[in-house]
Amino acid sequence: PEGKMKAVGNNIHRWKNNSKDIRQATAQPLYDEFDKLTLFDPTKEGGSQLGAQLHNRITTAMEYDTGIKKAWTAAEGKLAWNDPDFAHTLRDNILTGKRFDAFKKKLDGQIGEMLAKGNTQEAADLITVKNEMIQYVDTIVEQMTKAKPGQGVYQRARNIYSGSHAADSAFELGTGAIKSHKGSNYSSDEFEVLFDALSASEKSFTRLGFGQAMREALESDMTELTPNV
C-alpha cells in the first residue's frame, strides 16, 4: 500500500509479518467460536448428513492419498499433545471445528512445499481437494448457526486470516509468478486458476509476494521477469 511501508522501513517481509500478526489477532475470536462447533459426531444419532458425508470423503481420500493421510495424522497428534482432554474426541472420530482447522493448516503446509518446489499441478490438485472440504464445512456451519450464505464464522475468519502456512504459501505463489528461480514459472492461465482458489486474505498475501518479486526484478537486471506475467 502506498505510503504505508514507511513504518516498517519499506521492508515487504516485515510488513508481511506484521500483517500476519494483526490479521491473526483480529480473526482469533472467530476461530475460537469455530473451534467449539461439532461438525460430525458418530456417537450420536440425528447429526448433520453433510458432516457424515465430509467425514466419509476424508476417510476415503486418506486411503488413496498419503499426503492427505499424513496431514490428518499430524493434526491429530498436535491436538492430542496440546490438549490431552481433547484426545477422546479423536478416538471417537468426532469432527470438531478445531480438528478440521488443524487438518486444513497441515494441508496448507504441504501446498506451500509444493509451490516452493515448483510443483504447481500437484499444488493445484491439493488446493482443489482442500477447497471442496472447506465448502462442506462452510455449508455445515451455515446450517448449524443459521448464518447467511458466505457469512459463516469459519468463512469470515479465513477471509481475515487463513493461517501462517496459507499466508506463506500465497506469498510464495506471488513471488513464483515472477522469479524464475522460485520453482517453475507459472503461465498466466496457471496463475489465474491458483489465484481464483484463494481466500480474500490469501489473495492479499499473493499480491504482496508479487510486488516483492517485481521490485527485486526491477532493482536487478530485469532477467527474472518472465514473459508469461
JSON list of C-alpha atoms in Angstrom, two decimals:
[
{"chain": "A", "resi": 1, "resn": "PRO", "atom": "CA", "xyz": [0.00, 0.00, 0.00]},
{"chain": "A", "resi": 2, "resn": "GLU", "atom": "CA", "xyz": [1.31, 3.41, -0.99]},
{"chain": "A", "resi": 3, "resn": "GLY", "atom": "CA", "xyz": [2.87, 5.28, 1.91]},
{"chain": "A", "resi": 4, "resn": "LYS", "atom": "CA", "xyz": [2.18, 2.56, 4.48]},
{"chain": "A", "resi": 5, "resn": "MET", "atom": "CA", "xyz": [5.52, 0.77, 4.13]},
{"chain": "A", "resi": 6, "resn": "LYS", "atom": "CA", "xyz": [7.43, 3.65, 5.73]},
{"chain": "A", "resi": 7, "resn": "ALA", "atom": "CA", "xyz": [6.54, 2.40, 9.21]},
{"chain": "A", "resi": 8, "resn": "VAL", "atom": "CA", "xyz": [8.47, -0.82, 8.53]},
{"chain": "A", "resi": 9, "resn": "GLY", "atom": "CA", "xyz": [11.33, 0.76, 6.60]},
{"chain": "A", "resi": 10, "resn": "ASN", "atom": "CA", "xyz": [9.79, -0.18, 3.24]},
{"chain": "A", "resi": 11, "resn": "ASN", "atom": "CA", "xyz": [10.56, -3.83, 4.06]},
{"chain": "A", "resi": 12, "resn": "ILE", "atom": "CA", "xyz": [7.93, -6.08, 2.50]},
{"chain": "A", "resi": 13, "resn": "HIS", "atom": "CA", "xyz": [8.82, -9.11, 4.60]},
{"chain": "A", "resi": 14, "resn": "ARG", "atom": "CA", "xyz": [8.49, -7.06, 7.79]},
{"chain": "A", "resi": 15, "resn": "TRP", "atom": "CA", "xyz": [5.16, -5.74, 6.52]},
{"chain": "A", "resi": 16, "resn": "LYS", "atom": "CA", "xyz": [4.03, -9.30, 5.77]},
{"chain": "A", "resi": 17, "resn": "ASN", "atom": "CA", "xyz": [4.90, -10.49, 9.28]},
{"chain": "A", "resi": 18, "resn": "ASN", "atom": "CA", "xyz": [3.19, -7.51, 10.89]},
{"chain": "A", "resi": 19, "resn": "SER", "atom": "CA", "xyz": [0.13, -8.05, 8.74]},
{"chain": "A", "resi": 20, "resn": "LYS", "atom": "CA", "xyz": [0.00, -11.73, 9.76]},
{"chain": "A", "resi": 21, "resn": "ASP", "atom": "CA", "xyz": [0.11, -10.76, 13.44]},
{"chain": "A", "resi": 22, "resn": "ILE", "atom": "CA", "xyz": [-2.63, -8.15, 13.10]},
{"chain": "A", "resi": 23, "resn": "ARG", "atom": "CA", "xyz": [-4.87, -10.40, 10.99]},
{"chain": "A", "resi": 24, "resn": "GLN", "atom": "CA", "xyz": [-4.40, -13.34, 13.35]},
{"chain": "A", "resi": 25, "resn": "ALA", "atom": "CA", "xyz": [-5.37, -11.27, 16.39]},
{"chain": "A", "resi": 26, "resn": "THR", "atom": "CA", "xyz": [-8.44, -9.93, 14.58]},
{"chain": "A", "resi": 27, "resn": "ALA", "atom": "CA", "xyz": [-9.60, -13.35, 13.40]},
{"chain": "A", "resi": 28, "resn": "GLN", "atom": "CA", "xyz": [-8.85, -15.27, 16.61]},
{"chain": "A", "resi": 29, "resn": "PRO", "atom": "CA", "xyz": [-12.26, -14.71, 18.30]},
{"chain": "A", "resi": 30, "resn": "LEU", "atom": "CA", "xyz": [-13.95, -16.14, 15.21]},
{"chain": "A", "resi": 31, "resn": "TYR", "atom": "CA", "xyz": [-11.62, -19.16, 15.21]},
{"chain": "A", "resi": 32, "resn": "ASP", "atom": "CA", "xyz": [-12.31, -19.68, 18.91]},
{"chain": "A", "resi": 33, "resn": "GLU", "atom": "CA", "xyz": [-16.02, -19.78, 18.12]},
{"chain": "A", "resi": 34, "resn": "PHE", "atom": "CA", "xyz": [-15.49, -22.21, 15.25]},
{"chain": "A", "resi": 35, "resn": "ASP", "atom": "CA", "xyz": [-13.29, -24.49, 17.37]},
{"chain": "A", "resi": 36, "resn": "LYS", "atom": "CA", "xyz": [-16.22, -25.22, 19.67]},
{"chain": "A", "resi": 37, "resn": "LEU", "atom": "CA", "xyz": [-18.53, -26.43, 16.91]},
{"chain": "A", "resi": 38, "resn": "THR", "atom": "CA", "xyz": [-19.09, -30.15, 16.35]},
{"chain": "A", "resi": 39, "resn": "LEU", "atom": "CA", "xyz": [-19.34, -30.79, 12.63]},
{"chain": "A", "resi": 40, "resn": "PHE", "atom": "CA", "xyz": [-19.90, -34.55, 12.92]},
{"chain": "A", "resi": 41, "resn": "ASP", "atom": "CA", "xyz": [-20.34, -36.89, 15.89]},
{"chain": "A", "resi": 42, "resn": "PRO", "atom": "CA", "xyz": [-20.76, -40.59, 15.01]},
{"chain": "A", "resi": 43, "resn": "THR", "atom": "CA", "xyz": [-21.62, -41.41, 18.63]},
{"chain": "A", "resi": 44, "resn": "LYS", "atom": "CA", "xyz": [-24.91, -39.51, 18.36]},
{"chain": "A", "resi": 45, "resn": "GLU", "atom": "CA", "xyz": [-27.91, -40.03, 16.13]},
{"chain": "A", "resi": 46, "resn": "GLY", "atom": "CA", "xyz": [-29.57, -37.33, 14.07]},
{"chain": "A", "resi": 47, "resn": "GLY", "atom": "CA", "xyz": [-26.43, -35.40, 13.29]},
{"chain": "A", "resi": 48, "resn": "SER", "atom": "CA", "xyz": [-25.57, -33.48, 10.15]},
{"chain": "A", "resi": 49, "resn": "GLN", "atom": "CA", "xyz": [-25.79, -35.58, 7.00]},
{"chain": "A", "resi": 50, "resn": "LEU", "atom": "CA", "xyz": [-23.29, -33.28, 5.36]},
{"chain": "A", "resi": 51, "resn": "GLY", "atom": "CA", "xyz": [-20.95, -33.84, 8.30]},
{"chain": "A", "resi": 52, "resn": "ALA", "atom": "CA", "xyz": [-21.18, -37.60, 7.78]},
{"chain": "A", "resi": 53, "resn": "GLN", "atom": "CA", "xyz": [-20.51, -37.15, 4.03]},
{"chain": "A", "resi": 54, "resn": "LEU", "atom": "CA", "xyz": [-17.48, -34.97, 4.74]},
{"chain": "A", "resi": 55, "resn": "HIS", "atom": "CA", "xyz": [-16.05, -37.46, 7.24]},
{"chain": "A", "resi": 56, "resn": "ASN", "atom": "CA", "xyz": [-16.55, -40.34, 4.80]},
{"chain": "A", "resi": 57, "resn": "ARG", "atom": "CA", "xyz": [-14.89, -38.43, 1.96]},
{"chain": "A", "resi": 58, "resn": "ILE", "atom": "CA", "xyz": [-11.90, -37.53, 4.13]},
{"chain": "A", "resi": 59, "resn": "THR", "atom": "CA", "xyz": [-11.59, -41.17, 5.22]},
{"chain": "A", "resi": 60, "resn": "THR", "atom": "CA", "xyz": [-11.74, -42.36, 1.60]},
{"chain": "A", "resi": 61, "resn": "ALA", "atom": "CA", "xyz": [-9.22, -39.74, 0.48]},
{"chain": "A", "resi": 62, "resn": "MET", "atom": "CA", "xyz": [-6.77, -40.89, 3.13]},
{"chain": "A", "resi": 63, "resn": "GLU", "atom": "CA", "xyz": [-6.92, -44.44, 1.74]},
{"chain": "A", "resi": 64, "resn": "TYR", "atom": "CA", "xyz": [-5.64, -43.28, -1.64]},
{"chain": "A", "resi": 65, "resn": "ASP", "atom": "CA", "xyz": [-3.57, -40.17, -0.87]},
{"chain": "A", "resi": 66, "resn": "THR", "atom": "CA", "xyz": [-0.66, -40.47, 1.54]},
{"chain": "A", "resi": 67, "resn": "GLY", "atom": "CA", "xyz": [-0.30, -36.70, 1.73]},
{"chain": "A", "resi": 68, "resn": "ILE", "atom": "CA", "xyz": [-3.85, -36.22, 2.98]},
{"chain": "A", "resi": 69, "resn": "LYS", "atom": "CA", "xyz": [-3.40, -39.06, 5.49]},
{"chain": "A", "resi": 70, "resn": "LYS", "atom": "CA", "xyz": [-0.14, -37.51, 6.69]},
{"chain": "A", "resi": 71, "resn": "ALA", "atom": "CA", "xyz": [-1.84, -34.14, 7.24]},
{"chain": "A", "resi": 72, "resn": "TRP", "atom": "CA", "xyz": [-4.75, -35.74, 9.11]},
{"chain": "A", "resi": 73, "resn": "THR", "atom": "CA", "xyz": [-2.46, -37.80, 11.36]},
{"chain": "A", "resi": 74, "resn": "ALA", "atom": "CA", "xyz": [-0.15, -34.87, 12.08]},
{"chain": "A", "resi": 75, "resn": "ALA", "atom": "CA", "xyz": [-3.12, -32.70, 13.03]},
{"chain": "A", "resi": 76, "resn": "GLU", "atom": "CA", "xyz": [-4.40, -35.39, 15.40]},
{"chain": "A", "resi": 77, "resn": "GLY", "atom": "CA", "xyz": [-1.01, -35.72, 17.07]},
{"chain": "A", "resi": 78, "resn": "LYS", "atom": "CA", "xyz": [-0.69, -31.99, 17.60]},
{"chain": "A", "resi": 79, "resn": "LEU", "atom": "CA", "xyz": [-4.16, -31.69, 19.10]},
{"chain": "A", "resi": 80, "resn": "ALA", "atom": "CA", "xyz": [-3.70, -34.69, 21.41]},
{"chain": "A", "resi": 81, "resn": "TRP", "atom": "CA", "xyz": [-0.36, -33.38, 22.64]},
{"chain": "A", "resi": 82, "resn": "ASN", "atom": "CA", "xyz": [-1.55, -29.81, 23.24]},
{"chain": "A", "resi": 83, "resn": "ASP", "atom": "CA", "xyz": [-4.84, -30.81, 24.87]},
{"chain": "A", "resi": 84, "resn": "PRO", "atom": "CA", "xyz": [-4.96, -34.30, 26.49]},
{"chain": "A", "resi": 85, "resn": "ASP", "atom": "CA", "xyz": [-8.65, -33.75, 27.34]},
{"chain": "A", "resi": 86, "resn": "PHE", "atom": "CA", "xyz": [-9.32, -33.45, 23.62]},
{"chain": "A", "resi": 87, "resn": "ALA", "atom": "CA", "xyz": [-7.94, -36.93, 22.87]},
{"chain": "A", "resi": 88, "resn": "HIS", "atom": "CA", "xyz": [-11.25, -38.74, 23.44]},
{"chain": "A", "resi": 89, "resn": "THR", "atom": "CA", "xyz": [-12.87, -36.84, 20.58]},
{"chain": "A", "resi": 90, "resn": "LEU", "atom": "CA", "xyz": [-10.12, -38.13, 18.29]},
{"chain": "A", "resi": 91, "resn": "ARG", "atom": "CA", "xyz": [-10.66, -41.75, 19.36]},
{"chain": "A", "resi": 92, "resn": "ASP", "atom": "CA", "xyz": [-14.41, -41.41, 18.78]},
{"chain": "A", "resi": 93, "resn": "ASN", "atom": "CA", "xyz": [-13.84, -39.83, 15.34]},
{"chain": "A", "resi": 94, "resn": "ILE", "atom": "CA", "xyz": [-15.69, -36.70, 16.38]},
{"chain": "A", "resi": 95, "resn": "LEU", "atom": "CA", "xyz": [-15.01, -33.98, 13.83]},
{"chain": "A", "resi": 96, "resn": "THR", "atom": "CA", "xyz": [-14.91, -30.62, 15.55]},
{"chain": "A", "resi": 97, "resn": "GLY", "atom": "CA", "xyz": [-14.11, -27.25, 14.09]},
{"chain": "A", "resi": 98, "resn": "LYS", "atom": "CA", "xyz": [-10.81, -27.30, 15.95]},
{"chain": "A", "resi": 99, "resn": "ARG", "atom": "CA", "xyz": [-9.88, -30.65, 14.47]},
{"chain": "A", "resi": 100, "resn": "PHE", "atom": "CA", "xyz": [-10.78, -29.67, 10.92]},
{"chain": "A", "resi": 101, "resn": "ASP", "atom": "CA", "xyz": [-8.87, -26.38, 11.07]},
{"chain": "A", "resi": 102, "resn": "ALA", "atom": "CA", "xyz": [-5.75, -28.15, 12.36]},
{"chain": "A", "resi": 103, "resn": "PHE", "atom": "CA", "xyz": [-6.07, -30.57, 9.42]},
{"chain": "A", "resi": 104, "resn": "LYS", "atom": "CA", "xyz": [-6.56, -27.70, 6.97]},
{"chain": "A", "resi": 105, "resn": "LYS", "atom": "CA", "xyz": [-3.42, -25.97, 8.24]},
{"chain": "A", "resi": 106, "resn": "LYS", "atom": "CA", "xyz": [-1.37, -29.14, 7.70]},
{"chain": "A", "resi": 107, "resn": "LEU", "atom": "CA", "xyz": [-2.67, -29.27, 4.12]},
{"chain": "A", "resi": 108, "resn": "ASP", "atom": "CA", "xyz": [-1.66, -25.62, 3.71]},
{"chain": "A", "resi": 109, "resn": "GLY", "atom": "CA", "xyz": [1.86, -26.57, 4.75]},
{"chain": "A", "resi": 110, "resn": "GLN", "atom": "CA", "xyz": [2.02, -29.28, 2.11]},
{"chain": "A", "resi": 111, "resn": "ILE", "atom": "CA", "xyz": [0.72, -26.90, -0.55]},
{"chain": "A", "resi": 112, "resn": "GLY", "atom": "CA", "xyz": [3.43, -24.40, 0.38]},
{"chain": "A", "resi": 113, "resn": "GLU", "atom": "CA", "xyz": [6.12, -27.05, -0.01]},
{"chain": "A", "resi": 114, "resn": "MET", "atom": "CA", "xyz": [4.80, -27.99, -3.45]},
{"chain": "A", "resi": 115, "resn": "LEU", "atom": "CA", "xyz": [4.74, -24.38, -4.62]},
{"chain": "A", "resi": 116, "resn": "ALA", "atom": "CA", "xyz": [8.27, -23.79, -3.31]},
{"chain": "A", "resi": 117, "resn": "LYS", "atom": "CA", "xyz": [9.46, -26.76, -5.40]},
{"chain": "A", "resi": 118, "resn": "GLY", "atom": "CA", "xyz": [7.57, -25.59, -8.48]},
{"chain": "A", "resi": 119, "resn": "ASN", "atom": "CA", "xyz": [5.07, -28.47, -8.39]},
{"chain": "A", "resi": 120, "resn": "THR", "atom": "CA", "xyz": [2.18, -26.27, -9.46]},
{"chain": "A", "resi": 121, "resn": "GLN", "atom": "CA", "xyz": [-0.08, -29.04, -10.77]},
{"chain": "A", "resi": 122, "resn": "GLU", "atom": "CA", "xyz": [0.21, -31.05, -7.56]},
{"chain": "A", "resi": 123, "resn": "ALA", "atom": "CA", "xyz": [-0.45, -27.90, -5.56]},
{"chain": "A", "resi": 124, "resn": "ALA", "atom": "CA", "xyz": [-3.48, -27.05, -7.69]},
{"chain": "A", "resi": 125, "resn": "ASP", "atom": "CA", "xyz": [-4.89, -30.56, -7.21]},
{"chain": "A", "resi": 126, "resn": "LEU", "atom": "CA", "xyz": [-4.49, -30.43, -3.43]},
{"chain": "A", "resi": 127, "resn": "ILE", "atom": "CA", "xyz": [-5.93, -26.90, -3.29]},
{"chain": "A", "resi": 128, "resn": "THR", "atom": "CA", "xyz": [-9.00, -28.20, -5.15]},
{"chain": "A", "resi": 129, "resn": "VAL", "atom": "CA", "xyz": [-9.48, -31.06, -2.69]},
{"chain": "A", "resi": 130, "resn": "LYS", "atom": "CA", "xyz": [-8.95, -28.77, 0.30]},
{"chain": "A", "resi": 131, "resn": "ASN", "atom": "CA", "xyz": [-11.42, -26.20, -1.02]},
{"chain": "A", "resi": 132, "resn": "GLU", "atom": "CA", "xyz": [-14.07, -28.87, -1.63]},
{"chain": "A", "resi": 133, "resn": "MET", "atom": "CA", "xyz": [-13.71, -29.96, 2.00]},
{"chain": "A", "resi": 134, "resn": "ILE", "atom": "CA", "xyz": [-13.96, -26.36, 3.14]},
{"chain": "A", "resi": 135, "resn": "GLN", "atom": "CA", "xyz": [-17.15, -25.89, 1.11]},
{"chain": "A", "resi": 136, "resn": "TYR", "atom": "CA", "xyz": [-18.67, -28.77, 3.04]},
{"chain": "A", "resi": 137, "resn": "VAL", "atom": "CA", "xyz": [-17.62, -27.17, 6.33]},
{"chain": "A", "resi": 138, "resn": "ASP", "atom": "CA", "xyz": [-18.92, -23.72, 5.39]},
{"chain": "A", "resi": 139, "resn": "THR", "atom": "CA", "xyz": [-22.32, -25.17, 4.48]},
{"chain": "A", "resi": 140, "resn": "ILE", "atom": "CA", "xyz": [-22.48, -27.19, 7.72]},
{"chain": "A", "resi": 141, "resn": "VAL", "atom": "CA", "xyz": [-21.60, -24.10, 9.77]},
{"chain": "A", "resi": 142, "resn": "GLU", "atom": "CA", "xyz": [-24.25, -22.01, 7.99]},
{"chain": "A", "resi": 143, "resn": "GLN", "atom": "CA", "xyz": [-26.87, -24.66, 8.69]},
{"chain": "A", "resi": 144, "resn": "MET", "atom": "CA", "xyz": [-25.85, -25.06, 12.33]},
{"chain": "A", "resi": 145, "resn": "THR", "atom": "CA", "xyz": [-25.62, -21.37, 13.16]},
{"chain": "A", "resi": 146, "resn": "LYS", "atom": "CA", "xyz": [-28.35, -20.07, 10.81]},
{"chain": "A", "resi": 147, "resn": "ALA", "atom": "CA", "xyz": [-25.79, -17.76, 9.20]},
{"chain": "A", "resi": 148, "resn": "LYS", "atom": "CA", "xyz": [-26.41, -16.18, 5.82]},
{"chain": "A", "resi": 149, "resn": "PRO", "atom": "CA", "xyz": [-24.56, -17.70, 2.83]},
{"chain": "A", "resi": 150, "resn": "GLY", "atom": "CA", "xyz": [-20.95, -16.60, 2.92]},
{"chain": "A", "resi": 151, "resn": "GLN", "atom": "CA", "xyz": [-21.25, -15.31, 6.49]},
{"chain": "A", "resi": 152, "resn": "GLY", "atom": "CA", "xyz": [-20.42, -18.44, 8.48]},
{"chain": "A", "resi": 153, "resn": "VAL", "atom": "CA", "xyz": [-17.96, -17.93, 11.31]},
{"chain": "A", "resi": 154, "resn": "TYR", "atom": "CA", "xyz": [-15.24, -20.05, 9.68]},
{"chain": "A", "resi": 155, "resn": "GLN", "atom": "CA", "xyz": [-15.52, -18.31, 6.34]},
{"chain": "A", "resi": 156, "resn": "ARG", "atom": "CA", "xyz": [-15.38, -14.90, 7.99]},
{"chain": "A", "resi": 157, "resn": "ALA", "atom": "CA", "xyz": [-12.31, -15.96, 9.97]},
{"chain": "A", "resi": 158, "resn": "ARG", "atom": "CA", "xyz": [-10.48, -17.24, 6.89]},
{"chain": "A", "resi": 159, "resn": "ASN", "atom": "CA", "xyz": [-11.22, -14.08, 4.93]},
{"chain": "A", "resi": 160, "resn": "ILE", "atom": "CA", "xyz": [-9.38, -12.16, 7.64]},
{"chain": "A", "resi": 161, "resn": "TYR", "atom": "CA", "xyz": [-6.56, -14.65, 8.17]},
{"chain": "A", "resi": 162, "resn": "SER", "atom": "CA", "xyz": [-6.18, -18.17, 6.78]},
{"chain": "A", "resi": 163, "resn": "GLY", "atom": "CA", "xyz": [-3.21, -19.17, 8.93]},
{"chain": "A", "resi": 164, "resn": "SER", "atom": "CA", "xyz": [0.55, -18.78, 8.76]},
{"chain": "A", "resi": 165, "resn": "HIS", "atom": "CA", "xyz": [1.15, -21.63, 6.28]},
{"chain": "A", "resi": 166, "resn": "ALA", "atom": "CA", "xyz": [-1.58, -20.36, 3.98]},
{"chain": "A", "resi": 167, "resn": "ALA", "atom": "CA", "xyz": [-0.19, -16.82, 4.08]},
{"chain": "A", "resi": 168, "resn": "ASP", "atom": "CA", "xyz": [3.34, -18.03, 3.31]},
{"chain": "A", "resi": 169, "resn": "SER", "atom": "CA", "xyz": [2.08, -20.27, 0.50]},
{"chain": "A", "resi": 170, "resn": "ALA", "atom": "CA", "xyz": [0.15, -17.38, -1.01]},
{"chain": "A", "resi": 171, "resn": "PHE", "atom": "CA", "xyz": [3.22, -15.14, -0.78]},
{"chain": "A", "resi": 172, "resn": "GLU", "atom": "CA", "xyz": [5.26, -17.91, -2.43]},
{"chain": "A", "resi": 173, "resn": "LEU", "atom": "CA", "xyz": [2.71, -18.11, -5.22]},
{"chain": "A", "resi": 174, "resn": "GLY", "atom": "CA", "xyz": [3.10, -14.40, -5.86]},
{"chain": "A", "resi": 175, "resn": "THR", "atom": "CA", "xyz": [6.89, -14.46, -5.92]},
{"chain": "A", "resi": 176, "resn": "GLY", "atom": "CA", "xyz": [6.92, -17.63, -8.01]},
{"chain": "A", "resi": 177, "resn": "ALA", "atom": "CA", "xyz": [4.84, -15.94, -10.68]},
{"chain": "A", "resi": 178, "resn": "ILE", "atom": "CA", "xyz": [7.71, -13.52, -11.30]},
{"chain": "A", "resi": 179, "resn": "LYS", "atom": "CA", "xyz": [11.00, -15.02, -10.25]},
{"chain": "A", "resi": 180, "resn": "SER", "atom": "CA", "xyz": [12.37, -17.80, -12.39]},
{"chain": "A", "resi": 181, "resn": "HIS", "atom": "CA", "xyz": [14.50, -19.23, -9.57]},
{"chain": "A", "resi": 182, "resn": "LYS", "atom": "CA", "xyz": [11.44, -19.71, -7.37]},
{"chain": "A", "resi": 183, "resn": "GLY", "atom": "CA", "xyz": [10.45, -23.09, -8.77]},
{"chain": "A", "resi": 184, "resn": "SER", "atom": "CA", "xyz": [8.92, -23.16, -12.22]},
{"chain": "A", "resi": 185, "resn": "ASN", "atom": "CA", "xyz": [7.43, -20.16, -13.95]},
{"chain": "A", "resi": 186, "resn": "TYR", "atom": "CA", "xyz": [3.66, -20.12, -13.99]},
{"chain": "A", "resi": 187, "resn": "SER", "atom": "CA", "xyz": [1.80, -19.46, -17.17]},
{"chain": "A", "resi": 188, "resn": "SER", "atom": "CA", "xyz": [-0.79, -16.72, -16.84]},
{"chain": "A", "resi": 189, "resn": "ASP", "atom": "CA", "xyz": [-3.54, -19.38, -17.01]},
{"chain": "A", "resi": 190, "resn": "GLU", "atom": "CA", "xyz": [-1.96, -21.48, -14.24]},
{"chain": "A", "resi": 191, "resn": "PHE", "atom": "CA", "xyz": [-1.54, -18.46, -12.01]},
{"chain": "A", "resi": 192, "resn": "GLU", "atom": "CA", "xyz": [-5.15, -17.35, -12.62]},
{"chain": "A", "resi": 193, "resn": "VAL", "atom": "CA", "xyz": [-6.54, -20.75, -11.63]},
{"chain": "A", "resi": 194, "resn": "LEU", "atom": "CA", "xyz": [-4.44, -20.91, -8.46]},
{"chain": "A", "resi": 195, "resn": "PHE", "atom": "CA", "xyz": [-5.26, -17.30, -7.54]},
{"chain": "A", "resi": 196, "resn": "ASP", "atom": "CA", "xyz": [-9.01, -17.77, -8.01]},
{"chain": "A", "resi": 197, "resn": "ALA", "atom": "CA", "xyz": [-8.98, -20.64, -5.48]},
{"chain": "A", "resi": 198, "resn": "LEU", "atom": "CA", "xyz": [-7.57, -18.46, -2.68]},
{"chain": "A", "resi": 199, "resn": "SER", "atom": "CA", "xyz": [-9.43, -16.76, 0.15]},
{"chain": "A", "resi": 200, "resn": "ALA", "atom": "CA", "xyz": [-9.56, -12.97, 0.40]},
{"chain": "A", "resi": 201, "resn": "SER", "atom": "CA", "xyz": [-6.70, -12.89, 2.91]},
{"chain": "A", "resi": 202, "resn": "GLU", "atom": "CA", "xyz": [-4.57, -15.27, 0.84]},
{"chain": "A", "resi": 203, "resn": "LYS", "atom": "CA", "xyz": [-5.04, -13.08, -2.24]},
{"chain": "A", "resi": 204, "resn": "SER", "atom": "CA", "xyz": [-3.68, -10.14, -0.26]},
{"chain": "A", "resi": 205, "resn": "PHE", "atom": "CA", "xyz": [-0.51, -12.07, 0.58]},
{"chain": "A", "resi": 206, "resn": "THR", "atom": "CA", "xyz": [-0.17, -13.24, -3.04]},
{"chain": "A", "resi": 207, "resn": "ARG", "atom": "CA", "xyz": [-0.28, -9.62, -4.23]},
{"chain": "A", "resi": 208, "resn": "LEU", "atom": "CA", "xyz": [2.36, -8.80, -1.64]},
{"chain": "A", "resi": 209, "resn": "GLY", "atom": "CA", "xyz": [4.63, -11.59, -2.88]},
{"chain": "A", "resi": 210, "resn": "PHE", "atom": "CA", "xyz": [4.03, -10.49, -6.46]},
{"chain": "A", "resi": 211, "resn": "GLY", "atom": "CA", "xyz": [5.06, -6.96, -5.55]},
{"chain": "A", "resi": 212, "resn": "GLN", "atom": "CA", "xyz": [8.15, -8.14, -3.69]},
{"chain": "A", "resi": 213, "resn": "ALA", "atom": "CA", "xyz": [9.38, -10.19, -6.65]},
{"chain": "A", "resi": 214, "resn": "MET", "atom": "CA", "xyz": [8.58, -7.39, -9.08]},
{"chain": "A", "resi": 215, "resn": "ARG", "atom": "CA", "xyz": [10.53, -4.88, -7.01]},
{"chain": "A", "resi": 216, "resn": "GLU", "atom": "CA", "xyz": [13.53, -7.20, -6.77]},
{"chain": "A", "resi": 217, "resn": "ALA", "atom": "CA", "xyz": [13.43, -7.79, -10.52]},
{"chain": "A", "resi": 218, "resn": "LEU", "atom": "CA", "xyz": [13.28, -4.06, -11.23]},
{"chain": "A", "resi": 219, "resn": "GLU", "atom": "CA", "xyz": [16.23, -3.49, -8.92]},
{"chain": "A", "resi": 220, "resn": "SER", "atom": "CA", "xyz": [18.26, -6.14, -10.76]},
{"chain": "A", "resi": 221, "resn": "ASP", "atom": "CA", "xyz": [18.95, -6.61, -14.45]},
{"chain": "A", "resi": 222, "resn": "MET", "atom": "CA", "xyz": [15.32, -7.47, -15.32]},
{"chain": "A", "resi": 223, "resn": "THR", "atom": "CA", "xyz": [16.24, -11.02, -16.37]},
{"chain": "A", "resi": 224, "resn": "GLU", "atom": "CA", "xyz": [13.98, -12.54, -13.69]},
{"chain": "A", "resi": 225, "resn": "LEU", "atom": "CA", "xyz": [10.82, -11.11, -15.20]},
{"chain": "A", "resi": 226, "resn": "THR", "atom": "CA", "xyz": [9.01, -13.88, -17.06]},
{"chain": "A", "resi": 227, "resn": "PRO", "atom": "CA", "xyz": [7.24, -13.30, -20.35]},
{"chain": "A", "resi": 228, "resn": "ASN", "atom": "CA", "xyz": [4.11, -15.03, -19.01]},
{"chain": "A", "resi": 229, "resn": "VAL", "atom": "CA", "xyz": [3.04, -12.44, -16.46]}
]
